[in-house]
Each structure stands twice: as C-alpha cells, then as structure tokens.
C-alpha cells in the first residue's frame, strides 16, 4: 500500500483483545476513570517486567535497525510481531492494566526524520535511534514541511500497516515516539546550538518552532488516521495506556529538562499548546524536569502529567518539595498523574500524597507474577481502607 493511498480507520473490539488481555473491559474502565479523575476500585497499574524468562531479556538481533531499515523485505517485521505475541501470551496471567500494543519504533528523533530526512540524519545503534543534526543556517528551515513521500514516512506507513494487519484485532498499534516541537528542533539543529539560539537568536528560534509545529501536527494527524481505535479511544505510546477520543498523543519534550520555566514558557509552551489543541486528549512526558510543571498546566487540553524519576531522586516521594507542590497543584486542577513506584510501600506513600483518583502507577515494580498480582489485590484493599 502506498503512502498516498486512502487512509483507513480500524476499530478494535474488546472481545478480540481478550485473547491477550482477558479483563480488557475492566482495564479500559479504569482508564476512563483515570482520565476523568473519578473513583474506581484501584488506580491503573503496570507491573514492571514480572515475567523475566531468558528470551525476554533481549530483543531480536538487530533491533531496531533491521525493523526500521527492513532489509530483505518483511522478515524482520514478522520477528517483531512474533516476539510481541509470545510476550502478550505469557502476560495473560498478569492482572495489571498494560494494554497489549506494539510501538512502530524509529527512536526519539523519529518525528524530526519524518519532517526532514535531509536535515535529520537518523541512525540506529545500541537498541535505539538517534540523530546527527545537519541544520547550519536558518534558511534551511524555510522549506520544512510534511511530505508523505519522505522515505521515512513511507517506511513508517508500511511498518504500521503491517503491524495492524498482523494484529488481527488482538493487540493495538500506537503512533511512533511523539517527541514534539522542542525535541524536533534539537534533532535538526543540535541541542547545544538550540539553547544558544534561545539566547542569541530568539526571533529566528520562534519562527523555527512555528515551522516545526506545523510539521508535527501534520505528521500526527496523518498517522492518527491509520492507527486502530479501541473503545472510542487509542493506546498511547510509550505507556500502553488507553486515552479517550479519536485523536490523542503524548507530548514529549526531553529538551525541556534543560530549560527554566521562563524559557519553556517563551519558546515551547505556545507550540505544545497548539499541538494539544488539535487532539481530543493529551498527556505530557516530563523527563525529570519538574520545574516546568506549572507551565504545563496552561495547556488546556492536557489531561495527564507523566513523571519519570530523576537521577537525583530515585522515587517521586524523594523529589524536591517544590516539585511535589507542583504536582499537587496539577492534581488540584484536575490533571491525572502517572508516577513510578519501586514497591507497594512507595505506592502507599504516593496515595497519601496525591490521593487515588486520577493516579496511575507506571510502573509498579515487582519481582514475580505472583507477587505482582498479590500487590494489585493489596492496592485495591488500600483504597478500601483509605491507604492504611
């Protein structure tokens, strides 16, 4: 199927997804309550790698280079699907809320490469993708636009369609990594150059941001027309959570971890807001930079704030007090919150900090399937007993 062929919509039924997630109906209902910040039996929780058999400690050889570059036709894609199906089948006994899905992964610079394969030299090594930024002058950014004939767009369309066909309705297929305006700029220009630009060339940087944002929106809407719907929503990468609405995405801005709230407000917030406004629902991936959380609350369509732990604090409960207060403010404004917990004891402390409504544990670490399932039962009991 060519990129310019008619776009298609696929609707997955919960019945077909029960093969790999027997309680998928309960899972989706928990996520509805999560997004609406409503009461449910317990917060959604993803158990962290509870099945660690030897074959699961490593991905197939060549990942992701062979899958993105696909030498020799679709053989690497079949290995990708078979790997996930085997994982989904084993995980049927895990009673958590991770929705079975496959991410067509081209690495963090994927959106930049989809916008310009000339200015973003996309490469693969060490199990991920990275970019060599090639933009030296502002003139090079003037012609940036979404082109469905871009080689990386064509490859991602083929991979996405292949995954959808092979799923046969049993698992979802998500967007690729959706790193947005700031990360696209960094991939094209280089992170250090970009931050210097914010100081020395602010007008050019804002014009560049506006151009990248138009491209990001075009790319997201193009691929959102292709990926499957499930229960009037979609599955968000890289979390495996259900999100409401026809169009949803995760806003990722790793470069924002290097910015002050004032700099984020001036150079990225208006553009992230533009992207969110085109969505029915949106989450924001905060990569350790809690200082920008108050600015994120100005994004009208933002429903979820997802926080990764910072090297300076291994658990959210150990985050600096200003960061905790920022997250409490987000909760008071009706934003849902996703946090990582190393054990059930940490989860109890998080419950006492933020309350259970609009809370998701992603992940809740565990040492075995049995322990993980017991912890989910205990989590339900904690809610009934008001977190004692």
Coordinates of C-alpha atoms in Angstrom, one line a residue, residues 93-313:
X93 CA -1.6 -14.2 33.8
X94 CA -0.6 -10.7 34.8
X95 CA -3.6 -8.9 36.1
X96 CA -2.3 -5.4 35.6
X97 CA -3.5 -2.6 33.3
X98 CA -1.0 -2.6 30.5
X99 CA -2.8 -2.8 27.2
X100 CA -1.2 -5.2 24.6
X101 CA 0.2 -3.0 21.9
X102 CA 3.2 -2.7 19.5
X103 CA 5.1 0.5 19.0
X104 CA 6.5 1.1 15.5
X105 CA 9.7 2.4 16.9
X106 CA 12.2 4.6 15.0
X107 CA 13.7 6.1 18.1
X108 CA 13.3 9.5 19.8
X109 CA 14.2 11.6 16.6
X110 CA 11.5 9.9 14.6
X111 CA 9.3 12.9 14.1
X112 CA 12.3 15.0 13.1
X113 CA 13.2 12.4 10.4
X114 CA 9.6 12.3 9.2
X115 CA 9.8 16.0 8.8
X116 CA 13.2 16.2 7.1
X117 CA 15.4 13.2 6.2
X118 CA 17.9 15.8 4.8
X119 CA 18.4 17.8 8.0
X120 CA 18.0 14.9 10.4
X121 CA 20.4 12.0 9.7
X122 CA 18.6 9.2 11.5
X123 CA 20.8 6.4 12.7
X124 CA 20.4 3.3 14.9
X125 CA 22.7 1.7 17.5
X126 CA 22.5 0.4 21.0
X127 CA 18.8 -0.6 20.7
X128 CA 17.6 2.9 19.9
X129 CA 17.6 5.6 17.3
X130 CA 19.5 8.9 17.3
X131 CA 20.1 11.8 15.0
X132 CA 23.0 13.7 13.6
X133 CA 21.7 17.3 13.3
X134 CA 22.6 18.8 10.0
X135 CA 20.9 22.2 10.0
X136 CA 23.5 25.0 9.9
X137 CA 21.6 28.1 8.7
X138 CA 18.1 29.4 9.3
X139 CA 17.4 29.4 5.5
X140 CA 17.4 25.6 5.6
X141 CA 14.4 25.6 7.8
X142 CA 12.2 27.7 5.5
X143 CA 11.2 24.7 3.3
X144 CA 10.5 22.3 6.2
X145 CA 7.1 20.7 5.6
X146 CA 5.4 17.3 5.9
X147 CA 5.9 15.2 2.7
X148 CA 4.1 11.8 2.6
X149 CA 6.8 10.7 0.0
X150 CA 9.6 11.3 2.6
X151 CA 11.5 8.0 2.7
X152 CA 11.0 7.7 6.5
X153 CA 7.3 8.4 6.2
X154 CA 6.9 5.6 3.6
X155 CA 8.8 3.2 5.8
X156 CA 6.7 4.0 8.9
X157 CA 3.5 3.7 6.9
X158 CA 4.5 0.3 5.7
X159 CA 5.5 -0.9 9.1
X160 CA 2.4 0.5 10.8
X161 CA 0.1 -1.1 8.2
X162 CA 2.0 -4.4 8.5
X163 CA 1.5 -4.4 12.3
X164 CA -2.2 -3.6 12.0
X165 CA -2.7 -6.4 9.6
X166 CA -0.8 -8.9 11.6
X167 CA -2.6 -7.9 14.8
X168 CA -5.9 -9.3 13.6
X169 CA -7.5 -7.2 16.3
X170 CA -5.7 -8.9 19.1
X171 CA -3.4 -6.0 20.1
X172 CA -3.3 -2.3 19.4
X173 CA -0.7 -0.4 17.3
X174 CA 0.3 3.0 18.5
X175 CA 2.0 6.1 17.0
X176 CA 5.7 6.1 16.9
X177 CA 7.6 8.1 19.6
X178 CA 5.9 11.6 19.5
X179 CA 8.7 13.9 20.5
X180 CA 7.3 17.3 19.7
X181 CA 8.5 20.8 18.8
X182 CA 11.5 21.3 21.1
X183 CA 12.9 17.8 20.5
X184 CA 12.3 18.1 16.8
X185 CA 14.2 21.4 16.8
X186 CA 17.0 19.8 18.8
X187 CA 17.3 16.9 16.5
X188 CA 17.5 19.1 13.4
X189 CA 19.7 21.9 14.9
X190 CA 21.5 20.2 17.8
X191 CA 20.6 20.7 21.5
X192 CA 23.5 23.0 22.4
X193 CA 23.0 25.2 19.3
X194 CA 19.3 25.4 20.0
X195 CA 19.7 26.5 23.6
X196 CA 22.2 29.1 22.5
X197 CA 19.7 30.2 19.8
X198 CA 17.1 30.8 22.5
X199 CA 19.5 33.5 24.0
X200 CA 21.1 34.9 20.8
X201 CA 18.5 34.4 18.1
X202 CA 15.1 34.3 19.8
X203 CA 13.1 35.6 16.8
X204 CA 14.6 33.1 14.5
X205 CA 14.2 30.3 17.1
X206 CA 10.4 31.1 17.4
X207 CA 10.0 31.1 13.6
X208 CA 11.7 27.8 13.5
X209 CA 9.5 26.5 16.3
X210 CA 6.3 27.6 14.4
X211 CA 7.5 25.8 11.3
X212 CA 8.3 22.6 13.2
X213 CA 5.0 22.7 15.0
X214 CA 3.1 22.8 11.7
X215 CA 5.0 19.8 10.6
X216 CA 4.5 17.9 13.8
X217 CA 0.7 18.5 13.6
X218 CA 0.6 17.3 10.0
X219 CA 2.5 14.1 10.9
X220 CA 0.4 13.3 13.9
X221 CA -2.9 13.8 12.1
X222 CA -1.6 11.7 9.1
X223 CA -0.7 8.7 11.3
X224 CA -3.7 9.1 13.7
X225 CA -5.9 8.4 10.6
X226 CA -4.2 5.0 10.3
X227 CA -3.8 3.6 13.8
X228 CA -6.6 1.5 15.3
X229 CA -9.3 2.8 17.7
X230 CA -10.3 0.9 20.8
X231 CA -13.4 1.6 22.8
X232 CA -13.7 5.1 21.4
X233 CA -10.1 5.9 22.1
X234 CA -6.5 5.0 21.2
X235 CA -3.5 3.5 23.0
X236 CA -0.7 5.9 23.9
X237 CA 3.0 5.1 23.3
X238 CA 5.3 4.5 25.2
X239 CA 3.0 3.8 28.1
X240 CA 0.4 1.3 26.8
X241 CA -2.5 3.2 28.4
X242 CA -5.9 3.9 26.9
X243 CA -6.8 7.5 26.0
X244 CA -10.2 8.9 25.1
X245 CA -11.1 10.4 21.7
X246 CA -10.3 9.9 18.1
X247 CA -7.0 11.8 18.3
X248 CA -4.6 11.5 21.3
X249 CA -0.9 11.8 21.7
X250 CA 1.9 12.1 24.3
X251 CA 3.7 15.4 24.2
X252 CA 7.4 14.6 24.7
X253 CA 9.9 17.5 25.2
X254 CA 13.1 16.0 26.7
X255 CA 15.0 19.2 25.9
X256 CA 12.7 21.0 28.4
X257 CA 14.6 19.3 31.2
X258 CA 17.4 21.8 30.4
X259 CA 15.1 24.9 30.4
X260 CA 13.9 27.2 33.1
X261 CA 10.1 27.7 33.5
X262 CA 10.5 31.1 31.9
X263 CA 12.4 29.8 28.9
X264 CA 9.9 26.9 28.4
X265 CA 7.1 29.4 28.6
X266 CA 8.6 31.6 25.9
X267 CA 9.9 29.2 23.4
X268 CA 7.9 25.9 23.7
X269 CA 4.7 26.3 25.6
X270 CA 2.8 28.1 22.8
X271 CA 3.7 25.4 20.3
X272 CA 3.0 22.4 22.6
X273 CA -0.4 24.0 23.3
X274 CA -1.1 24.3 19.6
X275 CA -0.4 20.6 19.2
X276 CA -2.6 19.7 22.2
X277 CA -5.4 21.8 20.8
X278 CA -5.6 19.5 17.8
X279 CA -6.1 16.5 20.0
X280 CA -9.1 15.1 21.9
X281 CA -6.8 14.2 24.8
X282 CA -3.1 14.6 25.5
X283 CA -0.5 13.6 28.1
X284 CA 2.9 15.2 28.8
X285 CA 6.0 13.1 29.4
X286 CA 8.1 15.1 32.0
X287 CA 11.6 13.7 31.8
X288 CA 12.7 14.7 35.3
X289 CA 12.2 18.4 34.8
X290 CA 9.5 19.2 37.4
X291 CA 10.3 22.9 37.2
X292 CA 8.1 23.2 34.1
X293 CA 5.0 21.6 35.6
X294 CA 3.3 24.9 36.5
X295 CA 3.7 26.0 32.9
X296 CA 2.2 22.7 31.6
X297 CA -1.0 23.5 33.5
X298 CA -1.6 26.2 30.9
X299 CA -2.0 23.6 28.2
X300 CA -5.8 23.5 28.1
X301 CA -6.2 20.0 26.6
X302 CA -3.6 18.4 28.8
X303 CA -5.2 15.6 30.8
X304 CA -2.2 13.6 32.2
X305 CA 1.2 14.5 33.5
X306 CA 3.6 11.6 33.5
X307 CA 6.8 11.9 35.5
X308 CA 10.0 9.9 35.1
X309 CA 12.4 9.7 38.1
X310 CA 15.4 12.0 38.1
X311 CA 18.9 10.6 38.7
X312 CA 19.0 12.8 41.8
X313 CA 15.8 11.1 43.2

